[in-house]
Coordinates of C-alpha atoms and ligand atoms in Angstrom, one line a residue:
M161 CA 0.3 0.1 0.3
N162 CA 1.3 3.4 -0.8
T163 CA 1.4 5.9 2.3
G164 CA 2.6 8.7 0.6
S165 CA 6.0 11.1 2.6
K166 CA 6.3 12.5 5.6
V167 CA 6.2 16.2 6.2
D168 CA 9.9 17.3 7.6
V169 CA 9.7 20.0 10.4
L170 CA 12.2 23.2 10.7
L171 CA 11.8 25.0 14.2
G172 CA 13.9 26.8 16.6
M173 CA 15.6 25.3 19.6
Q174 CA 16.1 28.4 21.5
W175 CA 14.2 31.6 21.8
G176 CA 13.6 32.4 18.2
D177 CA 16.0 34.3 15.5
E178 CA 18.1 31.1 15.1
G179 CA 18.4 31.0 11.6
K180 CA 15.3 29.6 10.2
G181 CA 14.3 31.8 7.3
K182 CA 17.9 31.3 6.1
I183 CA 18.5 27.6 6.1
V184 CA 14.2 26.9 4.9
D185 CA 15.8 28.7 1.4
V186 CA 18.4 26.7 1.3
L187 CA 16.8 23.7 1.3
S188 CA 13.8 24.4 -0.1
P189 CA 15.1 23.2 -3.4
E190 CA 14.6 19.9 -2.2
Y191 CA 10.9 20.5 -1.5
Q192 CA 7.4 21.4 -3.5
I193 CA 5.7 22.6 -0.4
V194 CA 7.1 24.7 2.5
A195 CA 4.5 25.1 5.3
R196 CA 4.4 27.7 8.2
F197 CA 2.4 26.2 10.8
Q198 CA 2.2 29.0 13.3
G199 CA 3.1 32.3 15.0
G200 CA 2.5 35.5 12.8
P201 CA 4.3 38.2 11.6
N202 CA 5.9 38.2 14.9
A203 CA 8.4 36.1 12.9
G204 CA 11.4 37.7 11.0
H205 CA 12.8 35.3 8.9
T206 CA 15.5 36.7 6.9
L207 CA 17.4 35.7 3.4
E208 CA 20.3 36.4 1.8
F209 CA 20.6 35.9 -1.8
D210 CA 22.2 37.6 -4.7
N211 CA 23.3 40.8 -2.6
K212 CA 19.9 41.0 -1.6
K213 CA 18.0 40.9 2.0
F214 CA 14.1 39.7 2.7
V215 CA 12.8 39.8 5.7
L216 CA 9.5 37.6 6.0
H217 CA 6.9 37.9 8.6
T218 CA 4.2 35.8 7.3
I219 CA 5.2 34.0 3.8
P220 CA 7.2 30.9 4.3
S221 CA 10.8 30.9 2.9
G222 CA 10.7 29.1 0.3
I223 CA 8.8 31.8 -1.7
F224 CA 12.5 32.8 -3.7
H225 CA 12.1 28.9 -5.0
P226 CA 9.3 29.5 -8.4
Q227 CA 8.9 25.4 -8.1
C228 CA 8.5 25.6 -4.5
M229 CA 4.7 26.4 -3.6
N230 CA 4.1 27.8 0.3
L231 CA 1.5 27.4 2.2
V232 CA 0.3 29.7 5.5
G233 CA -1.4 27.0 7.4
N234 CA -5.0 27.2 10.1
G235 CA -2.0 27.5 13.1
V236 CA -1.2 31.0 11.8
V237 CA -3.0 34.5 12.3
I238 CA -2.6 36.7 9.5
D239 CA -2.2 40.8 9.8
P240 CA -3.4 41.7 5.7
C241 CA -1.6 45.7 6.5
I242 CA 1.6 43.3 7.3
L243 CA 1.3 40.8 4.6
A244 CA 0.8 43.2 2.1
R245 CA 3.7 44.9 2.5
E246 CA 5.6 41.6 2.5
F247 CA 4.1 41.0 -0.9
I248 CA 5.6 44.4 -2.3
K249 CA 9.1 43.3 -0.8
T250 CA 9.5 39.7 -2.2
E251 CA 9.7 42.0 -5.4
L252 CA 7.9 38.8 -6.7
P253 CA 4.9 40.2 -9.5
A254 CA 1.4 39.4 -8.3
D255 CA 0.3 36.8 -10.6
E256 CA 3.8 34.8 -9.6
L257 CA 2.8 35.0 -5.8
R258 CA -0.3 33.9 -6.9
K259 CA 0.9 30.7 -8.1
R260 CA 3.0 30.1 -5.6
L261 CA 1.5 30.7 -2.3
L262 CA -1.9 30.1 -0.6
F263 CA -3.5 30.5 2.8
S264 CA -5.7 27.9 4.6
A265 CA -9.8 29.6 5.0
K266 CA -8.7 28.2 9.1
A267 CA -5.9 30.0 9.1
H268 CA -7.1 33.2 12.1
L269 CA -6.7 36.9 11.2
I270 CA -5.2 39.4 14.0
L271 CA -7.5 42.7 13.9
P272 CA -6.2 46.2 14.2
S273 CA -8.2 46.2 17.3
H274 CA -5.9 43.2 18.9
R275 CA -3.0 45.3 17.9
L276 CA -4.6 48.1 20.0
L277 CA -5.4 45.1 22.8
D278 CA -1.6 43.6 22.8
A279 CA -0.8 47.8 23.5
A280 CA -3.2 48.1 26.3
L281 CA -2.2 44.9 28.0
E282 CA 1.5 45.1 27.6
A283 CA 1.3 48.8 29.1
R284 CA -0.7 47.2 31.9
K285 CA 1.8 44.9 33.1
G286 CA 4.3 48.1 33.5
E287 CA 7.6 46.0 35.0
G288 CA 6.3 42.7 34.0
K289 CA 5.3 43.5 30.7
I290 CA 6.5 40.4 28.5
G291 CA 8.3 42.3 25.8
S292 CA 6.1 41.5 22.7
T293 CA 6.1 42.3 19.5
L294 CA 2.5 43.9 19.5
K295 CA 1.7 42.8 16.9
G296 CA -1.3 41.8 18.4
I297 CA -0.7 37.8 18.6
G298 CA -1.6 37.3 22.2
P299 CA -5.3 38.8 21.6
A300 CA -5.9 36.8 18.4
Y301 CA -4.8 33.9 19.5
T302 CA -6.6 34.4 22.5
D303 CA -9.9 34.8 20.5
K304 CA -9.2 32.0 18.5
V305 CA -9.8 30.1 22.0
A306 CA -12.4 32.0 23.0
R307 CA -14.4 30.9 20.0
S308 CA -14.7 34.5 19.0
G309 CA -11.6 35.2 16.1
L310 CA -12.2 35.5 12.5
R311 CA -10.6 33.2 9.9
I312 CA -9.8 33.7 6.4
G313 CA -12.3 31.9 5.1
D314 CA -15.2 34.3 7.1
L315 CA -13.6 36.6 4.2
L316 CA -16.2 35.4 1.4
Q317 CA -19.3 35.6 3.8
D318 CA -21.7 38.4 3.2
N319 CA -21.4 38.7 6.9
F320 CA -18.2 39.3 7.6
R321 CA -18.5 43.2 8.1
H322 CA -20.5 42.8 10.8
K323 CA -18.8 40.1 12.7
Y324 CA -15.5 42.0 12.4
L325 CA -17.7 45.2 13.8
E326 CA -19.5 42.9 16.6
L327 CA -15.3 41.6 17.6
Q328 CA -13.8 45.3 17.3
K329 CA -17.0 46.6 19.7
V330 CA -16.1 43.8 22.4
H331 CA -12.1 45.1 21.9
L332 CA -12.8 48.5 22.3
Q333 CA -14.9 47.6 25.5
T334 CA -12.1 46.0 27.0
I335 CA -9.3 48.6 25.7
H336 CA -12.3 51.3 28.2
S337 CA -12.3 49.2 31.0
M338 CA -8.5 48.7 31.5
G339 CA -9.0 52.5 31.3
Y340 CA -7.3 53.5 28.6
S341 CA -8.9 55.1 25.4
F342 CA -8.4 53.6 22.0
A343 CA -7.7 57.0 21.1
D344 CA -4.3 56.7 23.7
F345 CA -2.0 53.9 21.3
T346 CA -1.0 54.7 17.7
I347 CA -0.4 51.7 15.3
E348 CA 3.3 51.9 13.6
N349 CA 2.7 55.5 14.6
L350 CA -0.7 55.7 12.9
P351 CA -3.9 56.8 14.2
Y352 CA -6.2 53.6 14.5
A353 CA -8.3 55.3 11.4
D354 CA -5.4 55.5 9.4
Y355 CA -4.4 52.0 10.0
E356 CA -7.5 50.4 10.1
K357 CA -7.9 51.4 6.5
L358 CA -4.7 49.9 5.3
W359 CA -5.7 47.0 6.8
F360 CA -8.5 46.9 4.3
D361 CA -7.2 47.2 1.7
G362 CA -4.8 44.9 2.7
L363 CA -8.1 42.0 3.4
E364 CA -9.0 43.0 -0.4
Q365 CA -5.8 41.8 -1.2
L366 CA -5.5 38.9 0.5
S367 CA -8.7 38.1 -1.0
T368 CA -7.9 38.0 -4.0
M369 CA -5.2 35.0 -3.2
K370 CA -5.9 31.5 -3.4
I371 CA -7.5 30.1 -0.5
V372 CA -7.8 26.6 0.2
E373 CA -8.5 23.9 2.7
G374 CA -5.1 23.7 3.7
E375 CA -5.3 20.4 5.8
L376 CA -6.7 18.5 2.5
Y377 CA -4.1 20.5 0.1
I378 CA -1.3 19.1 2.4
N379 CA -2.9 15.4 3.0
Q380 CA -3.4 15.2 -0.6
A381 CA 0.7 16.3 -1.3
I382 CA 1.4 13.5 1.6
A383 CA -0.7 11.0 -0.9
D384 CA 1.0 12.3 -3.6
G385 CA 4.1 11.4 -2.7
K386 CA 4.9 15.1 -2.4
K387 CA 8.1 16.0 -0.4
I388 CA 7.1 18.9 2.3
L389 CA 8.8 20.6 4.9
A390 CA 6.9 22.8 7.4
E391 CA 8.3 26.1 8.9
G392 CA 8.6 27.1 12.3
A393 CA 8.2 30.6 13.5
Q394 CA 9.6 31.4 17.1
G395 CA 11.4 28.6 19.1
T396 CA 10.9 26.3 21.7
L397 CA 12.1 28.3 24.5
L398 CA 8.8 30.4 23.8
D399 CA 6.8 27.6 23.0
I400 CA 3.1 28.4 24.9
D401 CA 3.3 25.4 27.3
F402 CA 7.0 24.3 28.1
G403 CA 8.5 27.8 27.4
S404 CA 9.6 30.3 30.0
Y405 CA 5.6 31.4 30.9
P406 CA 4.3 33.8 31.1
F407 CA 7.5 35.0 28.9
V408 CA 6.4 33.0 26.1
T409 CA 4.3 33.6 23.0
S410 CA 0.9 32.4 22.4
S411 CA 1.3 29.2 20.4
N412 CA 3.2 26.0 19.9
T413 CA 6.3 26.4 18.8
I414 CA 7.2 23.1 19.2
A415 CA 6.8 19.8 16.6
A416 CA 3.2 19.0 17.7
G417 CA 2.2 22.2 16.5
A418 CA 3.1 21.4 13.2
C419 CA 0.1 18.4 13.4
T420 CA -2.2 21.2 15.2
G421 CA -1.0 24.0 12.5
L422 CA -1.6 21.9 9.7
G423 CA -4.1 19.5 9.9
L424 CA -0.7 16.7 10.4
A425 CA -1.4 13.4 11.7
P426 CA 1.7 13.0 13.9
S427 CA 2.2 9.2 12.0
K428 CA 2.8 12.1 9.4
L429 CA 5.9 13.6 10.6
G430 CA 9.3 12.9 9.2
E431 CA 12.5 14.4 10.1
V432 CA 12.8 16.9 12.9
L433 CA 15.5 19.7 11.8
G434 CA 16.4 22.0 15.0
I435 CA 18.3 25.1 14.5
F436 CA 20.4 26.6 16.8
K437 CA 22.7 29.6 17.5
A438 CA 26.8 28.7 18.2
Y439 CA 25.9 31.3 21.4
C440 CA 22.4 32.7 22.5
T441 CA 19.7 35.1 22.0
R442 CA 16.6 36.5 23.4
V443 CA 14.6 39.6 22.9
G444 CA 11.5 40.8 25.1
S445 CA 11.9 39.7 28.8
G446 CA 12.3 36.6 30.5
P447 CA 14.4 34.7 32.2
F448 CA 18.3 34.1 30.4
P449 CA 20.4 32.1 32.2
S450 CA 23.5 32.1 30.7
E451 CA 22.9 35.8 29.7
L452 CA 26.2 38.0 29.5
L453 CA 25.3 41.4 30.6
N454 CA 28.9 43.1 29.8
D455 CA 31.3 43.8 27.4
I456 CA 31.5 39.8 26.0
G457 CA 27.5 39.9 25.1
E458 CA 27.9 43.6 23.5
T459 CA 30.8 42.0 21.5
L460 CA 28.3 38.6 20.6
R461 CA 25.5 41.4 19.4
K462 CA 28.0 43.8 17.2
I463 CA 29.5 40.9 15.5
G464 CA 25.9 39.0 15.0
N465 CA 24.4 42.2 14.3
E466 CA 21.9 40.6 17.3
F467 CA 18.9 43.5 16.3
G468 CA 15.7 42.2 16.2
A469 CA 14.7 41.2 12.3
T470 CA 10.7 42.4 13.4
T471 CA 11.2 45.2 15.7
G472 CA 14.7 46.3 15.3
R473 CA 15.2 46.2 19.3
P474 CA 18.6 44.7 20.5
R475 CA 18.6 40.9 21.5
R476 CA 20.0 40.2 24.6
C477 CA 22.9 37.8 24.5
G478 CA 24.7 34.6 26.3
W479 CA 26.5 31.8 26.1
L480 CA 25.5 28.4 24.2
D481 CA 22.7 26.8 26.9
L482 CA 23.1 23.2 26.6
P483 CA 20.4 22.0 29.5
A484 CA 18.1 24.1 27.2
L485 CA 18.7 22.7 24.3
K486 CA 18.7 19.4 25.3
Y487 CA 15.8 19.8 26.8
A488 CA 14.1 21.3 23.3
T489 CA 15.3 17.7 21.4
M490 CA 13.2 16.0 23.9
L491 CA 10.2 18.2 23.0
N492 CA 10.7 18.0 19.4
G493 CA 12.1 14.7 19.0
T494 CA 14.9 16.6 17.4
T495 CA 16.8 14.2 14.2
Q496 CA 19.0 15.9 13.1
L497 CA 20.4 19.6 14.3
F498 CA 21.6 22.4 12.7
I499 CA 24.3 25.0 13.8
T500 CA 24.1 28.8 12.8
K501 CA 26.3 31.9 13.2
V502 CA 29.4 30.1 13.9
D503 CA 31.0 32.6 12.2
V504 CA 29.8 34.8 15.2
L505 CA 32.5 33.4 17.6
N506 CA 35.7 33.5 14.8
T507 CA 38.1 36.4 16.7
F508 CA 36.9 34.5 20.7
S509 CA 39.9 33.0 22.0
R510 CA 37.8 31.3 24.5
I511 CA 34.6 30.2 24.5
N512 CA 31.9 29.6 27.4
V513 CA 29.5 26.8 27.4
C514 CA 26.7 26.1 30.0
I515 CA 26.5 22.8 30.9
G516 CA 23.8 23.0 33.9
Y517 CA 22.5 25.5 36.8
R518 CA 23.6 26.0 40.6
Y519 CA 20.0 26.1 42.1
K520 CA 19.5 26.5 45.7
G521 CA 22.6 24.7 46.7
K522 CA 22.5 22.6 44.1
E523 CA 23.8 21.4 40.9
I524 CA 20.6 20.7 38.0
S525 CA 20.8 19.8 34.8
Y526 CA 17.3 21.5 33.3
L527 CA 15.4 24.4 34.1
P528 CA 12.9 24.3 36.9
S529 CA 9.6 25.9 36.4
G530 CA 8.3 29.0 38.0
Y531 CA 12.0 29.8 39.4
A532 CA 13.5 33.0 40.1
P533 CA 16.0 34.3 37.8
E534 CA 18.6 35.4 40.3
A535 CA 18.5 31.7 42.3
L536 CA 19.8 29.8 39.4
E537 CA 23.5 31.1 37.8
P538 CA 25.0 28.7 34.9
V539 CA 27.7 26.2 35.2
L540 CA 30.3 27.0 32.8
Q541 CA 32.6 24.9 30.7
E542 CA 35.3 26.6 28.7
I543 CA 36.2 25.6 25.6
D544 CA 39.3 26.7 22.5
G545 CA 38.5 29.1 20.3
W546 CA 39.5 28.7 16.5
Q547 CA 40.5 32.2 16.0
C548 CA 40.3 32.2 12.4
D549 CA 38.1 33.2 9.3
L550 CA 35.7 30.7 7.8
E551 CA 35.3 32.1 4.4
A552 CA 37.4 30.0 2.5
I553 CA 36.4 27.0 3.9
N554 CA 33.9 24.6 1.4
S555 CA 33.1 21.6 3.9
F556 CA 33.1 19.8 6.8
D557 CA 36.1 18.4 7.6
E558 CA 38.2 21.5 6.7
L559 CA 36.6 23.7 9.4
P560 CA 39.0 24.3 12.3
S561 CA 40.1 21.6 14.7
Q562 CA 38.7 23.2 17.5
L563 CA 35.5 24.6 16.4
Q564 CA 34.7 20.8 15.6
A565 CA 35.8 19.8 19.5
Y566 CA 33.4 22.5 19.9
I567 CA 30.3 20.8 17.7
R568 CA 31.4 17.1 19.2
F569 CA 30.5 18.6 22.2
I570 CA 27.4 20.1 21.8
E571 CA 26.6 16.5 19.8
E572 CA 27.6 14.4 23.0
Y573 CA 25.7 16.5 25.5
V574 CA 22.5 16.7 23.4
N575 CA 23.0 12.8 21.5
V576 CA 21.6 14.3 18.5
P577 CA 23.9 14.7 15.0
V578 CA 24.6 18.4 13.8
V579 CA 24.7 17.6 10.3
L580 CA 24.7 21.0 9.3
V581 CA 26.7 24.7 9.5
S582 CA 26.4 27.9 8.8
T583 CA 29.3 30.2 8.4
G584 CA 27.5 33.2 7.2
P585 CA 24.2 34.9 6.5
N586 CA 24.0 34.0 2.6
R587 CA 22.5 31.5 1.4
H588 CA 26.4 30.1 -0.3
Q589 CA 27.6 30.1 3.4
T590 CA 26.1 26.3 4.4
L591 CA 28.5 23.8 4.8
V592 CA 26.5 19.9 4.7
R593 CA 27.8 17.2 6.9
N594 CA 28.3 14.2 5.0
Ligands
GDP720 P1 14.7 33.4 11.9 O1 14.0 34.1 12.6 O2 15.1 32.2 12.8 O3 14.8 33.3 10.8 O4 16.2 34.5 12.1 P2 16.8 35.6 12.0 O5 16.4 35.8 10.3 O6 15.7 36.3 12.7 O7 18.1 36.1 12.6 C1 18.8 35.6 11.9 C2 20.4 36.4 11.9 O8 21.6 36.0 11.4 C3 19.7 37.3 10.1 O9 20.3 38.6 10.3 C4 20.1 36.5 9.7 O10 20.6 37.4 8.0 C5 21.6 36.3 9.9 N1 22.6 34.8 10.1 C6 21.9 33.2 9.5 N2 22.5 32.6 10.2 C7 24.2 33.1 10.0 C8 25.1 32.7 10.2 O11 25.5 31.6 9.9 N3 26.4 34.1 10.5 C9 26.2 34.7 10.4 N4 26.9 35.9 10.7 N5 24.2 35.5 10.3 C10 23.3 34.8 9.8
IMO721 P1 10.9 34.3 14.7 O1 10.4 33.8 14.1 C1 12.5 35.7 18.6 C2 9.4 37.1 21.4 C3 9.1 38.5 21.6 C4 8.3 38.5 23.0 C5 7.5 36.8 23.3 C6 6.3 37.4 22.7 O2 11.6 36.0 14.3 O3 12.4 33.5 15.4 P2 4.9 37.8 20.8 O4 4.1 39.0 19.9 O5 4.3 36.3 20.7 O6 3.8 38.7 22.0 O7 5.9 37.9 21.5 O8 8.3 36.5 21.9 N1 8.9 36.9 20.2 C7 10.2 36.9 19.1 N2 11.3 36.8 19.6 N3 12.5 35.8 17.3 C8 11.1 35.8 16.8 O9 10.8 35.1 16.3 C9 9.6 36.1 18.0 N4 8.4 36.4 18.1 C10 7.7 36.5 19.1 O10 10.0 39.4 21.6 O11 9.1 38.1 24.1
MG722 MG1 13.4 36.5 13.5

């Protein structure tokens, strides 16, 4: 019996920005479909090739490969205004976009008033704020779970406008009940009404795109034996259930999210490709045990150009956290690891790696839930740096011995092979291990 193909899942193993976009773009020639399964325009996935740089927020990172179909799955939340801008920034002709891009009818919409709510909720949290990207992600997923959200499929119905106004009314009432007026907030420096107009223009464009029953589409593709890659957004440590709650995003970023976010049975998942940086970064608030609040952190930020692809905020930087990486491999069933940004460490004579934590007088190798960040201290191990440029290197075996030793150390700790090394932001700066 022909059981069809399996869907490989590619996702972030840390707090996001691991280089997922670059790697999906590199792998896309091997796939016929790339499908985003969760998150929304809080994501910023950067791709570089032909001396150009693109940042994708909603569109899957296979879009620049003409043979590749790109599905935005039901698990994604979409802001039509941001999407319309993204269409233009791809520099692809509209008919080409329409050919390569599909949207699940069950994907939820982010309304302008979701963004107002996000701003009001963060403002109310004061010191305890999450550091949200303020794209309306949390409120849009809240409405989805509360069964009051609007989906792309609703666009085709006559009562769309009525449903929109009803939902907006509830949001505005909530904002008022929190002691704010909706005039207290702008969206992208625009008054609400101006942004709302752009949003409806975007919606108009979205309605001209191919809207499909995503779960039927993808399962038919599996039955036809097509090669499919599911693209995650954010990272495992921002997962709504397993991240450092409440400093997380509002979706399941782990491999299981690909099942609910695309309509896949668990038995349809194939390889799980986990992307991680040679060090760690985090944007926004929340615990970060191996964070470097010193010159070294500053150096990592500068060399690694660690500024958010979506918000431009400086990213917090720290050493690679191996217990956290191991935790991520457990949650995702990661079968292959891809390390990125090793070149950022080229000039370091010594590199540290976090191999455990000191907590309440004991050494532990897991992150306890609900711990006070100041009560936990990283246990670090020093490793030799390689102190050379990697530009001229064309294969894994040519990598400096210290970098190979660093990779082996990681593999031994987490017990998953590292099969790809990224040595720069460009497509061609990628070494696959034989
Ligand atoms: P994503 O959200 O996981 O797709 O990652 P981002 O695009 O937000 O952030 C990764 C950043 O690192 C982007 O600016 C990439 O262009 C860049 N990048 C990706 N891989 C490498 C690498 O191996 N070396 C360097 N120096 N930069 C990289
Ligand atoms: P990609 O896909 C890094 C972070 C925010 C904040 C928290 C909640 O590019 O890796 P939200 O906007 O979801 O309410 O923010 O999650 N965050 C990300 N950090 N990369 C991302 O996406 C992120 N998406 C959200 O900074 O701390
Ligand atoms: Mg990013």
